[in-house]
Amino acid sequence: MAYFVWRLPRPGISGKMRLRSLLSWLALLAAGFQIIFQLAGGMVEGFGKSPSSFTFLGIASNILYVGACLAGTETARAYLINSLAKRRLHLKIGLLTLFFAALGLPFSAVGGFRTGFEFVKVAGSVILPGLTENVAASYLAYLGGPLPALIYRGALQSFIWFCPVLPDLSWTTKTLLGAFIPAFSLFMIHRIYLLESRELRKKNHAGENPAGWIITCVVSVLLVWFCVGIFPVFPSVVLSGSMMPVMYKGDIALVKKISGDEVRLGDVIDFRRDKMLITHRVIEIKENHGARVFRTKGDNNSGPDPDLVGPQQVRGKVVCTIPKIGWAALFAKTLAGMVKPGASPQGMEF
């Protein structure tokens, strides 16, 4: 592919030719910055052995495979991006970035989601880092052609494929690093390029800082973590009117994580039964073979739930309710087929 694209008429680069060398160095520094933070995460969470082969034949075949893929991808990326018309440029570059990000996804990791939580984990640890890496590569290819993008992605891929020991990071850490570090690096490359190309005066640059970008990235990641239950309090969408007038369909219940031993009579608890989440009030606490079990009932139901709730089923107790804002999540999941219209479970994970 690289050879085929190379033989096509070259459209030129959109950036200044005299800054190609600078862009190449910035690309290498951005990749190194990202690798350093991954190593720092490994020092906190631990390291694991790389799955790559480190025999002579294995290394040679991996060099050939990775090199060919990168050369073809980045040459094609630079050609397509710099061949675009100037009208609606950002939209076209965005679509091309999504296309190349999709090409790089390991489809074995992104298929067959059984729960929304599994999707969020893969989205945070695989899809988001791949997308931000491709955003940076597309920007570098737009300004400097294939070489800066190849240096940036080549350094990152070399670390993954040819380092015998890799950071064994949790999906939450991968999400944070995958969102924050490439975004910060891209911002700095953009500002440095504008300064060196004299498209941005220093006096204007001095009054700006990347705080807005950084805060946006961090808040977005923290919001995702909150929705999937990383923090002590997490949200759950109310799907029925069984707890009226305390909670109505479409409300968001904020649930505080507690163990079964912390449940008290009268608490409104969030628990899992089979594959369904239920939010009902505890009306009786009993002992069963030395373990506490709970009888629950919806405030708006005529009778108690037929089955007792074990302590291992308890996810937490409701501490607050936010009216109506869960309708958007409920509508989206109904369209996606995750909730059937007319279904009557009481709670739903984000």
mmCIF file of C-alpha atoms in Angstrom:
data_model
loop_
_atom_site.group_PDB
_atom_site.id
_atom_site.type_symbol
_atom_site.label_atom_id
_atom_site.label_comp_id
_atom_site.label_asym_id
_atom_site.label_seq_id
_atom_site.Cartn_x
_atom_site.Cartn_y
_atom_site.Cartn_z
ATOM 1 C CA MET A 1 0.000 0.000 0.000
ATOM 2 C CA ALA A 2 2.802 2.409 0.910
ATOM 3 C CA TYR A 3 4.502 1.821 -2.468
ATOM 4 C CA PHE A 4 1.222 2.260 -4.352
ATOM 5 C CA VAL A 5 0.407 5.531 -2.578
ATOM 6 C CA TRP A 6 3.998 6.744 -2.981
ATOM 7 C CA ARG A 7 3.723 6.384 -6.773
ATOM 8 C CA LEU A 8 0.607 8.566 -6.886
ATOM 9 C CA PRO A 9 0.937 12.309 -7.587
ATOM 10 C CA ARG A 10 1.929 13.892 -4.304
ATOM 11 C CA PRO A 11 -0.485 16.541 -3.031
ATOM 12 C CA GLY A 12 2.126 18.220 -0.825
ATOM 13 C CA ILE A 13 1.717 18.958 2.860
ATOM 14 C CA SER A 14 -0.514 21.583 4.398
ATOM 15 C CA GLY A 15 2.086 22.767 6.915
ATOM 16 C CA LYS A 16 5.258 24.732 6.310
ATOM 17 C CA MET A 17 8.071 22.707 4.781
ATOM 18 C CA ARG A 18 10.711 24.319 6.998
ATOM 19 C CA LEU A 19 8.943 22.954 10.099
ATOM 20 C CA ARG A 20 8.860 19.281 9.043
ATOM 21 C CA SER A 21 11.954 18.519 11.094
ATOM 22 C CA LEU A 22 10.437 20.231 14.138
ATOM 23 C CA LEU A 23 7.219 18.238 13.729
ATOM 24 C CA SER A 24 9.203 14.992 13.583
ATOM 25 C CA TRP A 25 10.968 15.828 16.849
ATOM 26 C CA LEU A 26 7.696 16.876 18.467
ATOM 27 C CA ALA A 27 6.137 13.582 17.355
ATOM 28 C CA LEU A 28 8.979 11.632 18.956
ATOM 29 C CA LEU A 29 8.725 13.665 22.170
ATOM 30 C CA ALA A 30 4.942 13.142 22.312
ATOM 31 C CA ALA A 31 5.362 9.373 21.962
ATOM 32 C CA GLY A 32 8.111 9.357 24.590
ATOM 33 C CA PHE A 33 5.941 11.417 26.932
ATOM 34 C CA GLN A 34 3.124 8.884 26.549
ATOM 35 C CA ILE A 35 5.440 5.910 27.134
ATOM 36 C CA ILE A 36 6.912 7.516 30.268
ATOM 37 C CA PHE A 37 3.449 7.911 31.779
ATOM 38 C CA GLN A 38 2.607 4.289 30.965
ATOM 39 C CA LEU A 39 5.801 3.176 32.694
ATOM 40 C CA ALA A 40 4.900 5.359 35.673
ATOM 41 C CA GLY A 41 1.515 3.640 35.790
ATOM 42 C CA GLY A 42 3.275 0.274 35.673
ATOM 43 C CA MET A 43 5.407 1.242 38.677
ATOM 44 C CA VAL A 44 2.175 1.786 40.612
ATOM 45 C CA GLU A 45 0.059 -1.110 39.291
ATOM 46 C CA GLY A 46 2.727 -3.588 38.214
ATOM 47 C CA PHE A 47 4.237 -5.047 35.057
ATOM 48 C CA GLY A 48 3.560 -8.167 33.029
ATOM 49 C CA LYS A 49 5.370 -10.205 30.415
ATOM 50 C CA SER A 50 4.812 -9.160 26.815
ATOM 51 C CA PRO A 51 2.867 -11.686 24.691
ATOM 52 C CA SER A 52 5.138 -11.001 21.693
ATOM 53 C CA SER A 53 7.683 -13.551 20.530
ATOM 54 C CA PHE A 54 11.316 -12.614 21.219
ATOM 55 C CA THR A 55 13.013 -15.298 19.185
ATOM 56 C CA PHE A 56 15.046 -14.096 16.211
ATOM 57 C CA LEU A 57 12.349 -15.263 13.794
ATOM 58 C CA GLY A 58 9.597 -13.765 15.940
ATOM 59 C CA ILE A 59 11.275 -10.369 16.168
ATOM 60 C CA ALA A 60 12.023 -10.330 12.435
ATOM 61 C CA SER A 61 8.453 -11.233 11.489
ATOM 62 C CA ASN A 62 7.044 -8.643 13.912
ATOM 63 C CA ILE A 63 9.314 -5.935 12.492
ATOM 64 C CA LEU A 64 8.139 -6.802 8.987
ATOM 65 C CA TYR A 65 4.472 -6.913 10.010
ATOM 66 C CA VAL A 66 4.440 -3.752 12.136
ATOM 67 C CA GLY A 67 6.637 -1.820 9.711
ATOM 68 C CA ALA A 68 4.509 -2.717 6.694
ATOM 69 C CA CYS A 69 1.256 -1.859 8.484
ATOM 70 C CA LEU A 70 2.561 1.474 9.744
ATOM 71 C CA ALA A 71 4.150 2.467 6.433
ATOM 72 C CA GLY A 72 1.003 1.669 4.475
ATOM 73 C CA THR A 73 -1.363 3.270 6.975
ATOM 74 C CA GLU A 74 0.558 6.500 7.510
ATOM 75 C CA THR A 75 1.392 6.997 3.836
ATOM 76 C CA ALA A 76 -2.272 6.523 2.931
ATOM 77 C CA ARG A 77 -3.375 8.759 5.810
ATOM 78 C CA ALA A 78 -1.076 11.620 4.753
ATOM 79 C CA TYR A 79 -2.068 11.298 1.084
ATOM 80 C CA LEU A 80 -5.810 11.305 1.774
ATOM 81 C CA ILE A 81 -5.729 14.096 4.355
ATOM 82 C CA ASN A 82 -3.587 16.416 2.248
ATOM 83 C CA SER A 83 -5.581 15.672 -0.917
ATOM 84 C CA LEU A 84 -8.783 16.966 0.628
ATOM 85 C CA ALA A 85 -10.387 20.150 -0.538
ATOM 86 C CA LYS A 86 -10.173 23.016 1.900
ATOM 87 C CA ARG A 87 -13.927 23.179 2.303
ATOM 88 C CA ARG A 88 -15.263 21.299 5.344
ATOM 89 C CA LEU A 89 -11.717 20.209 6.082
ATOM 90 C CA HIS A 90 -12.255 19.449 9.761
ATOM 91 C CA LEU A 91 -15.211 17.176 9.036
ATOM 92 C CA LYS A 92 -13.279 15.215 6.407
ATOM 93 C CA ILE A 93 -10.204 14.866 8.606
ATOM 94 C CA GLY A 94 -12.459 13.717 11.444
ATOM 95 C CA LEU A 95 -14.070 11.050 9.271
ATOM 96 C CA LEU A 96 -10.672 9.847 8.044
ATOM 97 C CA THR A 97 -9.436 9.686 11.629
ATOM 98 C CA LEU A 98 -12.411 7.517 12.596
ATOM 99 C CA PHE A 99 -11.750 5.302 9.577
ATOM 100 C CA PHE A 100 -8.096 4.705 10.446
ATOM 101 C CA ALA A 101 -8.942 4.254 14.133
ATOM 102 C CA ALA A 102 -11.480 1.571 13.185
ATOM 103 C CA LEU A 103 -8.876 -0.177 11.010
ATOM 104 C CA GLY A 104 -6.569 -0.473 14.004
ATOM 105 C CA LEU A 105 -9.128 -1.914 16.406
ATOM 106 C CA PRO A 106 -8.627 -5.516 17.549
ATOM 107 C CA PHE A 107 -12.049 -6.836 16.595
ATOM 108 C CA SER A 108 -11.698 -9.791 18.962
ATOM 109 C CA ALA A 109 -11.720 -7.285 21.839
ATOM 110 C CA VAL A 110 -14.628 -5.124 20.694
ATOM 111 C CA GLY A 111 -17.212 -7.775 19.891
ATOM 112 C CA GLY A 112 -19.661 -9.766 21.971
ATOM 113 C CA PHE A 113 -20.495 -7.366 24.798
ATOM 114 C CA ARG A 114 -22.785 -8.973 27.342
ATOM 115 C CA THR A 115 -23.278 -5.909 29.564
ATOM 116 C CA GLY A 116 -22.995 -2.160 29.278
ATOM 117 C CA PHE A 117 -20.150 -2.266 31.790
ATOM 118 C CA GLU A 118 -18.116 -4.544 29.503
ATOM 119 C CA PHE A 119 -18.629 -2.100 26.656
ATOM 120 C CA VAL A 120 -17.470 0.841 28.798
ATOM 121 C CA LYS A 121 -14.351 -1.079 29.846
ATOM 122 C CA VAL A 122 -13.398 -1.855 26.245
ATOM 123 C CA ALA A 123 -14.321 1.654 25.104
ATOM 124 C CA GLY A 124 -12.081 3.170 27.761
ATOM 125 C CA SER A 125 -9.119 0.822 27.512
ATOM 126 C CA VAL A 126 -9.086 0.095 23.745
ATOM 127 C CA ILE A 127 -11.304 2.375 21.661
ATOM 128 C CA LEU A 128 -10.529 5.715 23.334
ATOM 129 C CA PRO A 129 -6.711 5.310 23.337
ATOM 130 C CA GLY A 130 -6.820 4.186 19.709
ATOM 131 C CA LEU A 131 -8.968 7.152 18.742
ATOM 132 C CA THR A 132 -6.797 9.765 20.476
ATOM 133 C CA GLU A 133 -3.644 8.216 18.996
ATOM 134 C CA ASN A 134 -5.162 8.499 15.526
ATOM 135 C CA VAL A 135 -6.272 12.089 16.119
ATOM 136 C CA ALA A 136 -2.676 13.045 16.904
ATOM 137 C CA ALA A 137 -1.363 11.048 13.932
ATOM 138 C CA SER A 138 -3.848 12.702 11.573
ATOM 139 C CA TYR A 139 -2.844 16.176 12.741
ATOM 140 C CA LEU A 140 0.846 15.364 12.295
ATOM 141 C CA ALA A 141 0.186 13.893 8.835
ATOM 142 C CA TYR A 142 -1.814 16.969 7.843
ATOM 143 C CA LEU A 143 0.990 19.360 8.766
ATOM 144 C CA GLY A 144 4.098 17.318 8.017
ATOM 145 C CA GLY A 145 3.182 14.383 5.801
ATOM 146 C CA PRO A 146 3.708 10.702 6.633
ATOM 147 C CA LEU A 147 7.069 11.003 8.433
ATOM 148 C CA PRO A 148 5.969 12.730 11.688
ATOM 149 C CA ALA A 149 2.909 10.472 11.964
ATOM 150 C CA LEU A 150 5.081 7.424 11.281
ATOM 151 C CA ILE A 151 7.572 8.472 13.962
ATOM 152 C CA TYR A 152 4.806 9.051 16.514
ATOM 153 C CA ARG A 153 2.924 5.806 15.943
ATOM 154 C CA GLY A 154 6.100 3.855 15.233
ATOM 155 C CA ALA A 155 7.545 4.729 18.646
ATOM 156 C CA LEU A 156 4.324 3.731 20.410
ATOM 157 C CA GLN A 157 3.953 0.479 18.482
ATOM 158 C CA SER A 158 7.630 -0.385 18.987
ATOM 159 C CA PHE A 159 7.144 -0.080 22.740
ATOM 160 C CA ILE A 160 4.125 -2.396 22.621
ATOM 161 C CA TRP A 161 5.617 -4.995 20.267
ATOM 162 C CA PHE A 162 9.288 -5.058 21.229
ATOM 163 C CA CYS A 163 9.452 -4.319 24.954
ATOM 164 C CA PRO A 164 9.673 -7.659 26.830
ATOM 165 C CA VAL A 165 7.941 -6.253 29.930
ATOM 166 C CA LEU A 166 4.847 -4.045 29.670
ATOM 167 C CA PRO A 167 2.789 -2.106 32.232
ATOM 168 C CA ASP A 168 -0.126 -4.215 33.492
ATOM 169 C CA LEU A 169 -2.606 -1.363 33.842
ATOM 170 C CA SER A 170 -6.225 -1.482 34.942
ATOM 171 C CA TRP A 171 -8.816 -0.353 32.432
ATOM 172 C CA THR A 172 -9.474 2.815 34.437
ATOM 173 C CA THR A 173 -5.806 3.818 34.249
ATOM 174 C CA LYS A 174 -5.727 3.040 30.518
ATOM 175 C CA THR A 175 -8.776 5.259 30.075
ATOM 176 C CA LEU A 176 -7.246 8.173 31.949
ATOM 177 C CA LEU A 177 -3.868 7.933 30.211
ATOM 178 C CA GLY A 178 -5.479 7.280 26.836
ATOM 179 C CA ALA A 179 -7.634 10.405 27.103
ATOM 180 C CA PHE A 180 -5.378 12.863 28.914
ATOM 181 C CA ILE A 181 -1.814 12.311 27.676
ATOM 182 C CA PRO A 182 -2.408 12.304 23.872
ATOM 183 C CA ALA A 183 -4.810 15.255 24.176
ATOM 184 C CA PHE A 184 -2.264 17.268 26.150
ATOM 185 C CA SER A 185 0.525 16.332 23.708
ATOM 186 C CA LEU A 186 -1.615 17.304 20.725
ATOM 187 C CA PHE A 187 -2.431 20.643 22.326
ATOM 188 C CA MET A 188 1.240 21.410 22.934
ATOM 189 C CA ILE A 189 2.255 20.367 19.392
ATOM 190 C CA HIS A 190 -0.460 22.626 18.010
ATOM 191 C CA ARG A 191 0.632 25.620 20.082
ATOM 192 C CA ILE A 192 4.333 25.165 19.351
ATOM 193 C CA TYR A 193 3.653 24.824 15.626
ATOM 194 C CA LEU A 194 1.533 27.972 15.550
ATOM 195 C CA LEU A 195 4.238 29.908 17.362
ATOM 196 C CA GLU A 196 7.054 28.691 15.126
ATOM 197 C CA SER A 197 5.040 29.308 11.978
ATOM 198 C CA ARG A 198 4.185 32.802 13.240
ATOM 199 C CA GLU A 199 0.493 32.057 12.870
ATOM 200 C CA LEU A 200 0.065 32.860 16.542
ATOM 201 C CA ARG A 201 1.744 35.774 18.206
ATOM 202 C CA LYS A 202 3.511 35.178 21.476
ATOM 203 C CA LYS A 203 1.493 37.839 23.240
ATOM 204 C CA ASN A 204 -1.695 35.959 22.330
ATOM 205 C CA HIS A 205 -0.160 32.645 23.288
ATOM 206 C CA ALA A 206 0.926 33.923 26.686
ATOM 207 C CA GLY A 207 -2.660 34.569 27.709
ATOM 208 C CA GLU A 208 -3.754 31.022 26.862
ATOM 209 C CA ASN A 209 -3.064 27.752 28.573
ATOM 210 C CA PRO A 210 -4.156 24.148 28.137
ATOM 211 C CA ALA A 211 -6.148 24.147 31.374
ATOM 212 C CA GLY A 212 -9.486 24.056 29.556
ATOM 213 C CA TRP A 213 -8.497 21.034 27.471
ATOM 214 C CA ILE A 214 -7.040 19.244 30.470
ATOM 215 C CA ILE A 215 -10.084 19.891 32.648
ATOM 216 C CA THR A 216 -12.428 18.731 29.871
ATOM 217 C CA CYS A 217 -10.511 15.457 29.417
ATOM 218 C CA VAL A 218 -10.287 14.748 33.138
ATOM 219 C CA VAL A 219 -13.947 15.609 33.802
ATOM 220 C CA SER A 220 -15.069 13.404 30.884
ATOM 221 C CA VAL A 221 -13.103 10.434 32.202
ATOM 222 C CA LEU A 222 -14.308 10.995 35.772
ATOM 223 C CA LEU A 223 -17.900 11.164 34.519
ATOM 224 C CA VAL A 224 -17.510 7.809 32.760
ATOM 225 C CA TRP A 225 -15.989 6.301 35.896
ATOM 226 C CA PHE A 226 -18.875 7.660 37.982
ATOM 227 C CA CYS A 227 -21.472 6.152 35.655
ATOM 228 C CA VAL A 228 -19.891 2.674 35.694
ATOM 229 C CA GLY A 229 -19.487 2.550 39.473
ATOM 230 C CA ILE A 230 -15.820 3.219 40.114
ATOM 231 C CA PHE A 231 -16.599 5.687 42.901
ATOM 232 C CA PRO A 232 -18.389 4.954 46.216
ATOM 233 C CA VAL A 233 -21.588 6.470 44.760
ATOM 234 C CA PHE A 234 -22.952 5.500 41.339
ATOM 235 C CA PRO A 235 -26.147 6.205 39.339
ATOM 236 C CA SER A 236 -28.939 3.797 38.472
ATOM 237 C CA VAL A 237 -31.898 4.563 36.185
ATOM 238 C CA VAL A 238 -35.383 3.862 37.577
ATOM 239 C CA LEU A 239 -37.396 1.902 35.007
ATOM 240 C CA SER A 240 -40.767 1.463 36.703
ATOM 241 C CA GLY A 241 -43.142 3.102 39.159
ATOM 242 C CA SER A 242 -42.869 0.408 41.841
ATOM 243 C CA MET A 243 -41.244 2.859 44.285
ATOM 244 C CA MET A 244 -43.648 5.777 43.790
ATOM 245 C CA PRO A 245 -43.937 8.355 45.268
ATOM 246 C CA VAL A 246 -40.283 8.126 46.403
ATOM 247 C CA MET A 247 -38.975 7.454 42.884
ATOM 248 C CA TYR A 248 -40.653 7.683 39.499
ATOM 249 C CA LYS A 249 -39.862 6.083 36.171
ATOM 250 C CA GLY A 250 -37.041 7.995 34.478
ATOM 251 C CA ASP A 251 -35.484 9.242 37.709
ATOM 252 C CA ILE A 252 -31.820 8.704 38.546
ATOM 253 C CA ALA A 253 -31.152 7.020 41.893
ATOM 254 C CA LEU A 254 -27.739 7.770 43.391
ATOM 255 C CA VAL A 255 -26.617 4.580 45.108
ATOM 256 C CA LYS A 256 -23.956 4.406 47.815
ATOM 257 C CA LYS A 257 -21.977 1.166 47.873
ATOM 258 C CA ILE A 258 -22.512 -0.811 51.091
ATOM 259 C CA SER A 259 -22.079 -4.422 52.142
ATOM 260 C CA GLY A 260 -24.914 -6.686 53.200
ATOM 261 C CA ASP A 261 -23.923 -6.248 56.864
ATOM 262 C CA GLU A 262 -24.551 -2.494 56.630
ATOM 263 C CA VAL A 263 -28.154 -2.793 55.437
ATOM 264 C CA ARG A 264 -30.735 -1.507 57.928
ATOM 265 C CA LEU A 265 -34.490 -1.931 58.139
ATOM 266 C CA GLY A 266 -36.205 0.671 55.979
ATOM 267 C CA ASP A 267 -33.245 1.216 53.633
ATOM 268 C CA VAL A 268 -33.994 1.449 49.914
ATOM 269 C CA ILE A 269 -31.412 -0.908 48.451
ATOM 270 C CA ASP A 270 -30.211 -1.570 44.923
ATOM 271 C CA PHE A 271 -29.655 -5.274 44.289
ATOM 272 C CA ARG A 272 -29.189 -7.738 41.465
ATOM 273 C CA ARG A 273 -31.540 -10.645 40.833
ATOM 274 C CA ASP A 274 -30.567 -12.846 37.902
ATOM 275 C CA LYS A 275 -29.706 -10.285 35.187
ATOM 276 C CA MET A 276 -32.086 -7.648 36.510
ATOM 277 C CA LEU A 277 -31.359 -4.703 38.795
ATOM 278 C CA ILE A 278 -34.035 -3.883 41.365
ATOM 279 C CA THR A 279 -34.389 -0.943 43.740
ATOM 280 C CA HIS A 280 -36.803 -1.720 46.605
ATOM 281 C CA ARG A 281 -37.193 -1.040 50.319
ATOM 282 C CA VAL A 282 -36.097 -3.494 53.027
ATOM 283 C CA ILE A 283 -39.169 -4.393 55.111
ATOM 284 C CA GLU A 284 -37.714 -7.329 57.059
ATOM 285 C CA ILE A 285 -34.280 -8.673 58.013
ATOM 286 C CA LYS A 286 -33.946 -12.383 58.784
ATOM 287 C CA GLU A 287 -31.225 -14.924 59.506
ATOM 288 C CA ASN A 288 -30.716 -17.821 57.096
ATOM 289 C CA HIS A 289 -27.976 -20.345 57.969
ATOM 290 C CA GLY A 290 -26.086 -17.685 59.881
ATOM 291 C CA ALA A 291 -26.314 -15.063 57.123
ATOM 292 C CA ARG A 292 -28.530 -12.008 56.933
ATOM 293 C CA VAL A 293 -31.198 -12.027 54.233
ATOM 294 C CA PHE A 294 -33.641 -9.282 53.371
ATOM 295 C CA ARG A 295 -37.279 -9.175 52.381
ATOM 296 C CA THR A 296 -37.962 -6.284 50.052
ATOM 297 C CA LYS A 297 -41.007 -4.514 48.668
ATOM 298 C CA GLY A 298 -41.712 -1.687 46.291
ATOM 299 C CA ASP A 299 -43.531 1.141 48.083
ATOM 300 C CA ASN A 300 -46.156 1.173 45.329
ATOM 301 C CA ASN A 301 -46.546 -2.625 45.154
ATOM 302 C CA SER A 302 -49.373 -4.472 46.888
ATOM 303 C CA GLY A 303 -47.136 -7.201 48.308
ATOM 304 C CA PRO A 304 -43.487 -8.016 49.047
ATOM 305 C CA ASP A 305 -41.079 -9.475 46.513
ATOM 306 C CA PRO A 306 -41.369 -13.283 46.302
ATOM 307 C CA ASP A 307 -37.657 -14.007 46.857
ATOM 308 C CA LEU A 308 -35.372 -13.008 49.710
ATOM 309 C CA VAL A 309 -32.247 -10.968 48.918
ATOM 310 C CA GLY A 310 -28.861 -12.322 49.994
ATOM 311 C CA PRO A 311 -26.035 -10.033 51.162
ATOM 312 C CA GLN A 312 -23.965 -10.854 48.063
ATOM 313 C CA GLN A 313 -26.744 -9.461 45.848
ATOM 314 C CA VAL A 314 -26.710 -6.011 47.462
ATOM 315 C CA ARG A 315 -24.997 -3.297 45.412
ATOM 316 C CA GLY A 316 -25.785 -0.383 47.703
ATOM 317 C CA LYS A 317 -28.487 1.816 49.190
ATOM 318 C CA VAL A 318 -30.194 4.809 47.628
ATOM 319 C CA VAL A 319 -29.069 8.098 49.165
ATOM 320 C CA CYS A 320 -30.567 10.587 46.718
ATOM 321 C CA THR A 321 -32.875 10.790 43.714
ATOM 322 C CA ILE A 322 -32.568 13.155 40.746
ATOM 323 C CA PRO A 323 -35.910 13.510 38.921
ATOM 324 C CA LYS A 324 -36.384 12.754 35.226
ATOM 325 C CA ILE A 325 -32.833 13.011 33.873
ATOM 326 C CA GLY A 326 -32.677 9.244 33.354
ATOM 327 C CA TRP A 327 -35.139 9.410 30.475
ATOM 328 C CA ALA A 328 -32.353 10.102 27.970
ATOM 329 C CA ALA A 329 -30.424 6.954 28.979
ATOM 330 C CA LEU A 330 -33.659 4.943 29.057
ATOM 331 C CA PHE A 331 -34.626 6.091 25.549
ATOM 332 C CA ALA A 332 -31.143 5.393 24.148
ATOM 333 C CA LYS A 333 -31.026 1.889 25.582
ATOM 334 C CA THR A 334 -34.565 1.163 24.370
ATOM 335 C CA LEU A 335 -33.470 2.083 20.832
ATOM 336 C CA ALA A 336 -30.392 -0.123 21.227
ATOM 337 C CA GLY A 337 -32.576 -3.064 22.268
ATOM 338 C CA MET A 338 -31.088 -3.282 25.774
ATOM 339 C CA VAL A 339 -34.486 -2.497 27.340
ATOM 340 C CA LYS A 340 -37.709 -3.742 25.790
ATOM 341 C CA PRO A 341 -40.632 -1.315 25.749
ATOM 342 C CA GLY A 342 -43.010 -2.207 28.577
ATOM 343 C CA ALA A 343 -40.383 -4.117 30.554
ATOM 344 C CA SER A 344 -40.634 -3.758 34.318
ATOM 345 C CA PRO A 345 -37.234 -4.031 36.005
ATOM 346 C CA GLN A 346 -36.758 -1.316 38.603
ATOM 347 C CA GLY A 347 -33.153 -0.297 37.921
ATOM 348 C CA MET A 348 -30.657 -0.156 35.101
ATOM 349 C CA GLU A 349 -26.912 0.310 34.962
ATOM 350 C CA PHE A 350 -25.500 3.066 32.776
#
